mmCIF file of C-alpha atoms in Angstrom:
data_model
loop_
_atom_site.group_PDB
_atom_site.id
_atom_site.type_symbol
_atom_site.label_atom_id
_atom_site.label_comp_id
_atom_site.label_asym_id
_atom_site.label_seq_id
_atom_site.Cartn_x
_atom_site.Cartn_y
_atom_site.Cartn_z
ATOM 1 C CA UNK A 23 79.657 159.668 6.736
ATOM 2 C CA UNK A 24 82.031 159.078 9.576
ATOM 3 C CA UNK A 25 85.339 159.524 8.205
ATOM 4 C CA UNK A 26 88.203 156.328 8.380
ATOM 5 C CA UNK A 27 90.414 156.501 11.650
ATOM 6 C CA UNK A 28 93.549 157.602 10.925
ATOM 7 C CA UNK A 29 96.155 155.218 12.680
ATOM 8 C CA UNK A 30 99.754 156.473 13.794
ATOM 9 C CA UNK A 31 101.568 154.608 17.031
ATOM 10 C CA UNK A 32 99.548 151.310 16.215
ATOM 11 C CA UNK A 33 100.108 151.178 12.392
ATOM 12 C CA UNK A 34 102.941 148.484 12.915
ATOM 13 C CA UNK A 35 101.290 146.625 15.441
ATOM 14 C CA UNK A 36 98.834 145.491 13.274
ATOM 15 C CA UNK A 37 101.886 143.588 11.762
ATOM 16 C CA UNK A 38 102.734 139.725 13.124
ATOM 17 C CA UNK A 39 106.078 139.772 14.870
ATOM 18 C CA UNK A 40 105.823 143.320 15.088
ATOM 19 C CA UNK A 41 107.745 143.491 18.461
ATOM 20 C CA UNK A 42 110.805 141.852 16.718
ATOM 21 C CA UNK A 43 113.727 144.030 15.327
ATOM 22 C CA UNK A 44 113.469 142.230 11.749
ATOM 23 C CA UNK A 45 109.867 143.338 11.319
ATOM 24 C CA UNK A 46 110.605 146.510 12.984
ATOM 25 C CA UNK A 47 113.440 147.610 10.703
ATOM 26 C CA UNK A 48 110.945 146.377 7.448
ATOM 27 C CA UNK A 49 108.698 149.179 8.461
ATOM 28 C CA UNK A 50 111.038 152.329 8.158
ATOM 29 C CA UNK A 51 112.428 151.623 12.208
ATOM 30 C CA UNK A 52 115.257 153.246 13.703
ATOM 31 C CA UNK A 53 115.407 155.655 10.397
ATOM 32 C CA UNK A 54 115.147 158.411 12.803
ATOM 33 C CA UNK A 55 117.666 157.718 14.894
ATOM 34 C CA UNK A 56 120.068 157.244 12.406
ATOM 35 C CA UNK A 57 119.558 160.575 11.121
ATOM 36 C CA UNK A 58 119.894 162.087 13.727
ATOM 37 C CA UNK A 59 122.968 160.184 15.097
ATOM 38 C CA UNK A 60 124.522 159.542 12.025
ATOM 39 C CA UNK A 61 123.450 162.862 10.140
ATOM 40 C CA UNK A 62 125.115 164.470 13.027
ATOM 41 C CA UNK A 63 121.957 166.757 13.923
ATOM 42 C CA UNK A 64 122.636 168.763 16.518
ATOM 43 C CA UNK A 65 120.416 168.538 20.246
ATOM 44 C CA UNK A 66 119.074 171.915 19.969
ATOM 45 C CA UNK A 67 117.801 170.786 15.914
ATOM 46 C CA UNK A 68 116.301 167.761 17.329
ATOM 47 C CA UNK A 69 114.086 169.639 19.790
ATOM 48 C CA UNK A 70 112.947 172.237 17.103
ATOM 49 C CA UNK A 71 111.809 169.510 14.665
ATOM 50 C CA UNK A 72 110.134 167.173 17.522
ATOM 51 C CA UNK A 73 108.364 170.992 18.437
ATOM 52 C CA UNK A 74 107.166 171.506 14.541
ATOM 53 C CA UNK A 75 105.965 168.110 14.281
ATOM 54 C CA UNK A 76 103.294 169.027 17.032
ATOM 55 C CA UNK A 77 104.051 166.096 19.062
ATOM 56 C CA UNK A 78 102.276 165.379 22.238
ATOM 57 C CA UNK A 79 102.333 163.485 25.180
ATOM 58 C CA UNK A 80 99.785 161.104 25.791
ATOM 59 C CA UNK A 81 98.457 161.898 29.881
ATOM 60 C CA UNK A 82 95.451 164.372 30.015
ATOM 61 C CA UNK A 83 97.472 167.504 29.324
ATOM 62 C CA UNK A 84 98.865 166.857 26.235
ATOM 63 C CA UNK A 85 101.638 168.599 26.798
ATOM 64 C CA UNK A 86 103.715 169.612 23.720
ATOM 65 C CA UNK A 87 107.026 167.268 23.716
ATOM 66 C CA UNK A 88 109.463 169.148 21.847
ATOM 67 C CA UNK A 89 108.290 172.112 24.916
ATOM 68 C CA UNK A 90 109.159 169.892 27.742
ATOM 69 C CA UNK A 91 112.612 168.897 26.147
ATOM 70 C CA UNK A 92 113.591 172.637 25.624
ATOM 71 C CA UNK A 93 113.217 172.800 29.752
ATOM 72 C CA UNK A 94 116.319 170.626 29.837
ATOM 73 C CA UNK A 95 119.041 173.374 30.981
ATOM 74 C CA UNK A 96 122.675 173.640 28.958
ATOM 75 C CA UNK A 97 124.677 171.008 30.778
ATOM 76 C CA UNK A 98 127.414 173.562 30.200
ATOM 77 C CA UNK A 99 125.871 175.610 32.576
ATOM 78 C CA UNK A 100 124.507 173.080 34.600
ATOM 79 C CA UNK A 101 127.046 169.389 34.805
ATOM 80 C CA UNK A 102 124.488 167.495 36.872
ATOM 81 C CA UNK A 103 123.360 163.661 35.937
ATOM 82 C CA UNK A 104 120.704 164.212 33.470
ATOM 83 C CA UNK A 105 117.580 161.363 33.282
ATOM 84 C CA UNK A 106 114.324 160.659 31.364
ATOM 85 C CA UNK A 107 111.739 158.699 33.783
ATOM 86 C CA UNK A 108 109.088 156.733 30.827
ATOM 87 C CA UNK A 109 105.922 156.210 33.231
ATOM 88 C CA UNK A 110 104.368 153.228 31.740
ATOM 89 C CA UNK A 111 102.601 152.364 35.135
ATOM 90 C CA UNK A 112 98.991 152.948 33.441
ATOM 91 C CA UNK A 113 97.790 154.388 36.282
ATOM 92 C CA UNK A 114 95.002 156.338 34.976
ATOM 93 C CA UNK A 115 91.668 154.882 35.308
ATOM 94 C CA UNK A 116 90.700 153.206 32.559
ATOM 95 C CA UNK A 117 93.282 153.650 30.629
ATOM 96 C CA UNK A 118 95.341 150.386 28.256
ATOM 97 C CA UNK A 119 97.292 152.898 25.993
ATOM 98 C CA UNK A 120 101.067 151.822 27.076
ATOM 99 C CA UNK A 121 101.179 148.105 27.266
ATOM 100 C CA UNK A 122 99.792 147.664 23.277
ATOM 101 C CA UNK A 123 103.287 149.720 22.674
ATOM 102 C CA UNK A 124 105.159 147.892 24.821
ATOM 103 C CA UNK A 125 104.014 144.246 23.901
ATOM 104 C CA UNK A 126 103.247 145.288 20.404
ATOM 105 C CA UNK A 127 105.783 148.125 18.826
ATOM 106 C CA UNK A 128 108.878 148.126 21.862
ATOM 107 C CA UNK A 129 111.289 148.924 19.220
ATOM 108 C CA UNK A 130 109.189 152.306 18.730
ATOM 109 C CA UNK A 131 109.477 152.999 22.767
ATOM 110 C CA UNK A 132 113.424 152.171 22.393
ATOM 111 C CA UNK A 133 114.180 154.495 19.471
ATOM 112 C CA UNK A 134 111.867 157.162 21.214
ATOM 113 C CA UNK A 135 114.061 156.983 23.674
ATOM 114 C CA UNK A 136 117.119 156.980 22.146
ATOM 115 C CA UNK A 137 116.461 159.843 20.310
ATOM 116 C CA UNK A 138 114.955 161.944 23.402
ATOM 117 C CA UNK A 139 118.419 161.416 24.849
ATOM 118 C CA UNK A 140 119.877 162.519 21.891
ATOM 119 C CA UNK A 141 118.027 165.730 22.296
ATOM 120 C CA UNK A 142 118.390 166.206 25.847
ATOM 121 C CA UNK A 143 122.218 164.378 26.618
ATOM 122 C CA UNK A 144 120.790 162.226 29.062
ATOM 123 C CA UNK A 145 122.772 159.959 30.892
ATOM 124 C CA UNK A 146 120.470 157.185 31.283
ATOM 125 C CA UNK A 147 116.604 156.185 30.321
ATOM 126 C CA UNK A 148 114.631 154.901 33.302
ATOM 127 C CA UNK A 149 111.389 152.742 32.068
ATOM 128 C CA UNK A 150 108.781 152.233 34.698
ATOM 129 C CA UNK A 151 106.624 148.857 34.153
ATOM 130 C CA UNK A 152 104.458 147.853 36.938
ATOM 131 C CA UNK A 153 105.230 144.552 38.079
ATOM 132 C CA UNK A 154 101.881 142.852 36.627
ATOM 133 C CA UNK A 155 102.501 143.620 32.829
ATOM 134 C CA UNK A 156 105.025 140.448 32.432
ATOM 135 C CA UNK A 157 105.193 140.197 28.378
ATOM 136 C CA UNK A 158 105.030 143.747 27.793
ATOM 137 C CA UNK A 159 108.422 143.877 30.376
ATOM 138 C CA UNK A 160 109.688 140.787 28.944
ATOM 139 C CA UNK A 161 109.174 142.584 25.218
ATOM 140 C CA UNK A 162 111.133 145.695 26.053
ATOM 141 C CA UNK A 163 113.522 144.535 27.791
ATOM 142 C CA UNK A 164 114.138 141.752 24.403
ATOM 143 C CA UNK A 165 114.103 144.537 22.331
ATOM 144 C CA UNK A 166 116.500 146.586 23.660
ATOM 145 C CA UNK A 167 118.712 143.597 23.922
ATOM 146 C CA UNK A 168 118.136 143.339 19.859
ATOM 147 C CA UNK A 169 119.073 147.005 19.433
ATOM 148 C CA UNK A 170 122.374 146.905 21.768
ATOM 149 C CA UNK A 171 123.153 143.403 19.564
ATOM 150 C CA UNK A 172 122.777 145.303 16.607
ATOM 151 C CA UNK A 173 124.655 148.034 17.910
ATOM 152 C CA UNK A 174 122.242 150.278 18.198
ATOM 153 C CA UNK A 175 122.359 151.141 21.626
ATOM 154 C CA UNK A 176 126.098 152.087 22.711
ATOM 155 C CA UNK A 177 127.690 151.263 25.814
ATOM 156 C CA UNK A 178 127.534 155.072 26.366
ATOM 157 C CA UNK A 179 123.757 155.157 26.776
ATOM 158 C CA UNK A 180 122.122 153.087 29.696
ATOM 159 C CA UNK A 181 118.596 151.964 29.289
ATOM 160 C CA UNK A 182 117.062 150.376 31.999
ATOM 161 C CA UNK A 183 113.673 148.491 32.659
ATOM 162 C CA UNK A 184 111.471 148.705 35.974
ATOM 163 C CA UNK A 185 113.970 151.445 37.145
ATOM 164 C CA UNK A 186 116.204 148.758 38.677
ATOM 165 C CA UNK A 187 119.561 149.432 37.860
ATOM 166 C CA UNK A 188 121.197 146.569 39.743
ATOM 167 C CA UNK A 189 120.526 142.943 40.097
ATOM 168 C CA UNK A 190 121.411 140.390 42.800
ATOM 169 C CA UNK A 191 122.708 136.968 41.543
ATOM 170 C CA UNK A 192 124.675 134.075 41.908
ATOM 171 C CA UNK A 193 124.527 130.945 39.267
ATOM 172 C CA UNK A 194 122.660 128.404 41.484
ATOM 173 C CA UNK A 195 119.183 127.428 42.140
ATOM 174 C CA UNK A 196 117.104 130.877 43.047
ATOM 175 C CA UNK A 197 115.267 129.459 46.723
ATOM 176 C CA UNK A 198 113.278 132.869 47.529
ATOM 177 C CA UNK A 199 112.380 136.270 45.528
ATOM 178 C CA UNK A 200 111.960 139.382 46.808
ATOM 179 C CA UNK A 201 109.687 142.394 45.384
ATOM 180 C CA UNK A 202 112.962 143.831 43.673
ATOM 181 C CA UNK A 203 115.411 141.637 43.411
ATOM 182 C CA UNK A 204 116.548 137.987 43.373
ATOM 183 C CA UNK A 205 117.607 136.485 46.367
ATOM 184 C CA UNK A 206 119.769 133.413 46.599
ATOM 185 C CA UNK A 207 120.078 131.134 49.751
ATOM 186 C CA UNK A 208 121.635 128.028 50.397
ATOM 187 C CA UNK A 209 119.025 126.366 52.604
ATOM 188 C CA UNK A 210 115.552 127.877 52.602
ATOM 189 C CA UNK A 211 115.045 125.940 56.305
ATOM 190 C CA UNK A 212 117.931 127.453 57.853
ATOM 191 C CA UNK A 213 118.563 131.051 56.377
ATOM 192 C CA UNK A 214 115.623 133.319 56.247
ATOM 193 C CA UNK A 215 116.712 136.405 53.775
ATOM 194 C CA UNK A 216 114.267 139.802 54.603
ATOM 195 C CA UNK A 217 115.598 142.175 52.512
ATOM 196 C CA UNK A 218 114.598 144.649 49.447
ATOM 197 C CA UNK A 219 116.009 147.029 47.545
ATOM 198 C CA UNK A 220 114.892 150.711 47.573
ATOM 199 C CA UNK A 221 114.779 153.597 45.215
ATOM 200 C CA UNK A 222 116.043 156.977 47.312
ATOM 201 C CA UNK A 223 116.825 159.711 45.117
ATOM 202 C CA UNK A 224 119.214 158.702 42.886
ATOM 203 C CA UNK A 225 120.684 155.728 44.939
ATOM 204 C CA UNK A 226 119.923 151.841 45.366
ATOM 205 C CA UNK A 227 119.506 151.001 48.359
ATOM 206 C CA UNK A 228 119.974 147.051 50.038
ATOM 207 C CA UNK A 229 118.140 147.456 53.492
ATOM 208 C CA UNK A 230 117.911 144.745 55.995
ATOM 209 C CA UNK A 231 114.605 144.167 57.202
ATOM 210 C CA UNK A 232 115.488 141.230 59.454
ATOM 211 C CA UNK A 233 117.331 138.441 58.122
ATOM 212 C CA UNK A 234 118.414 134.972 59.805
ATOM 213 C CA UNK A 235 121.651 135.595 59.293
ATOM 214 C CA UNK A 236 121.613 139.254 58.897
ATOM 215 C CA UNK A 237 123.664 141.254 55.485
ATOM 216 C CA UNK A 238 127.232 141.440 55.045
ATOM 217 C CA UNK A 239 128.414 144.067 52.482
ATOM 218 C CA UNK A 240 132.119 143.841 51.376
ATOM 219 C CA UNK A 241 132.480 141.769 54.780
ATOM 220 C CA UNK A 242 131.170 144.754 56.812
ATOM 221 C CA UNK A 243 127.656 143.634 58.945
ATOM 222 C CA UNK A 244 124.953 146.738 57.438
ATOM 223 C CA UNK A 245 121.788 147.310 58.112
ATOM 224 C CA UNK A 246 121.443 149.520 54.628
ATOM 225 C CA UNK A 247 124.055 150.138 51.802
ATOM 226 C CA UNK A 248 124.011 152.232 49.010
ATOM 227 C CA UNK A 249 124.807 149.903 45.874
ATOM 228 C CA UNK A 250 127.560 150.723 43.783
ATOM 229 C CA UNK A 251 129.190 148.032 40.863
ATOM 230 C CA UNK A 252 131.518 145.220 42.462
ATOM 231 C CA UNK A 253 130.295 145.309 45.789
ATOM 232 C CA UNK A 254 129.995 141.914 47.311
ATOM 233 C CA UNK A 255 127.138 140.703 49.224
ATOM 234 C CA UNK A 256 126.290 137.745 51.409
ATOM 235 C CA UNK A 257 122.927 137.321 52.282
ATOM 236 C CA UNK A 258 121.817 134.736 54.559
ATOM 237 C CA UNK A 259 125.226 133.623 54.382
ATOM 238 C CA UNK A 260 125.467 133.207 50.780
ATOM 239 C CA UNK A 261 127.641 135.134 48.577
ATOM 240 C CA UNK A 262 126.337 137.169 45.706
ATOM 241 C CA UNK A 263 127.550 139.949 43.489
ATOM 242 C CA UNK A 264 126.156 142.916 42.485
ATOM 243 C CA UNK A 265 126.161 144.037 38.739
ATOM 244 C CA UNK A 266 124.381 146.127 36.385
ATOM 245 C CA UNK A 267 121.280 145.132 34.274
#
């Protein structure tokens, strides 16, 4: 006889609501973290329990997890920005293993998360979601709302979505979109906004790629700017801020 499957990342998606924060918290959620912020366990404890667990990543290797943490260097020895990249682009063939977690048990991918950069001081948590998987986006990016509303995410630690640290807005009608960023015009027959904004390294980048009206940053005429928080854009000669996500 063939025995049972034994279920472990799916056992709370089997339950309805199971991507909200109430239903997550019902089923022993965010436990973890708290002992681990709370209980004041140091990184180095963190990684040796995640290593005894036998925890493994989920791509062909299998690599072990609490292994790939330890490769973190001290960041007394070494002060540089520290990041986690959470590849979620599915891009194996065949494959339809991260969008259940994402649509169905987010909270799960947030506390992961939270505690990896626990373990590894990270300054931020990049999650990459390609563009087609709209609920499973729309999920994590609700449930890490939940968890900063319940104050479980701290100012201090910076999760972000899709990799896209800055947004492009201004509260009026939204006349064109771009691949990576919202775009706002005031007349979609008179300005023509060509723009995007690029990942290089660890920098934002606005580039012009041929507006009407060309882009203004902090009323200097660029062709590409680095982002940085409070900058002031006009595009197609409508003014827009820059914030983070």
């Amino acid at each position: 006889m063939i025995p049972a499957d034994e279920r472990y990342l799916l056992t709370r998606a089997e339950q309805q609501d199971s991507h909200t924060l109430e239903v997550y918290r019902k089923h022993g959620g965010y436990r973890a973290l708290e002992k681990v912020v709370k209980g004041g366990m140091p990184p180095a404890e963190v990684i040796e329990e995640v290593k005894k667990s036998g925890l493994r990543g989920r791509g062909g290797a299998g690599f072990p997890t609490g292994l790939k943490w330890s490769f973190m260097p001290d960041p007394e020895k070494d002060p540089r920005k520290r990041y986690l990249a959470v590849n979620a682009d599915e891009s194996e063939p065949g494959t339809c293993k991260d969008r259940v977690i994402m649509r169905e048990d987010p909270h799960g991918l947030v506390e992961g998360c939270l505690i990896a950069a626990w373990a590894m001081r990270l300054d931020a948590v990049y999650i990459y979601v390609r563009g087609e998987y709209r609920l499973p986006y729309d999920r994590v990016q609700a449930a890490i709302d939940e968890a900063r509303a319940a104050g479980l995410v701290r100012e201090q630690v910076t999760l972000y979505v899709s990799g896209q640290p800055f947004r492009i807005t201004q509260k009026v009608t939204t006349m064109g979109r771009s691949r990576d960023c919202d775009f706002v015009v005031p007349d979609p027959n008179v300005s023509r906004v060509h723009a995007e904004v690029r990942h290089e390294g660890l920098e934002y980048v606005l580039v012009d790629l041929g507006s009407t009206n060309g882009i203004e940053v902090n009323g200097r005429r660029v062709l590409r700017h680095s982002l940085r928080d409070g900058d002031r854009v006009s595009l197609g000669g409508a003014d827009v801020a820059v914030e983070r996500r």
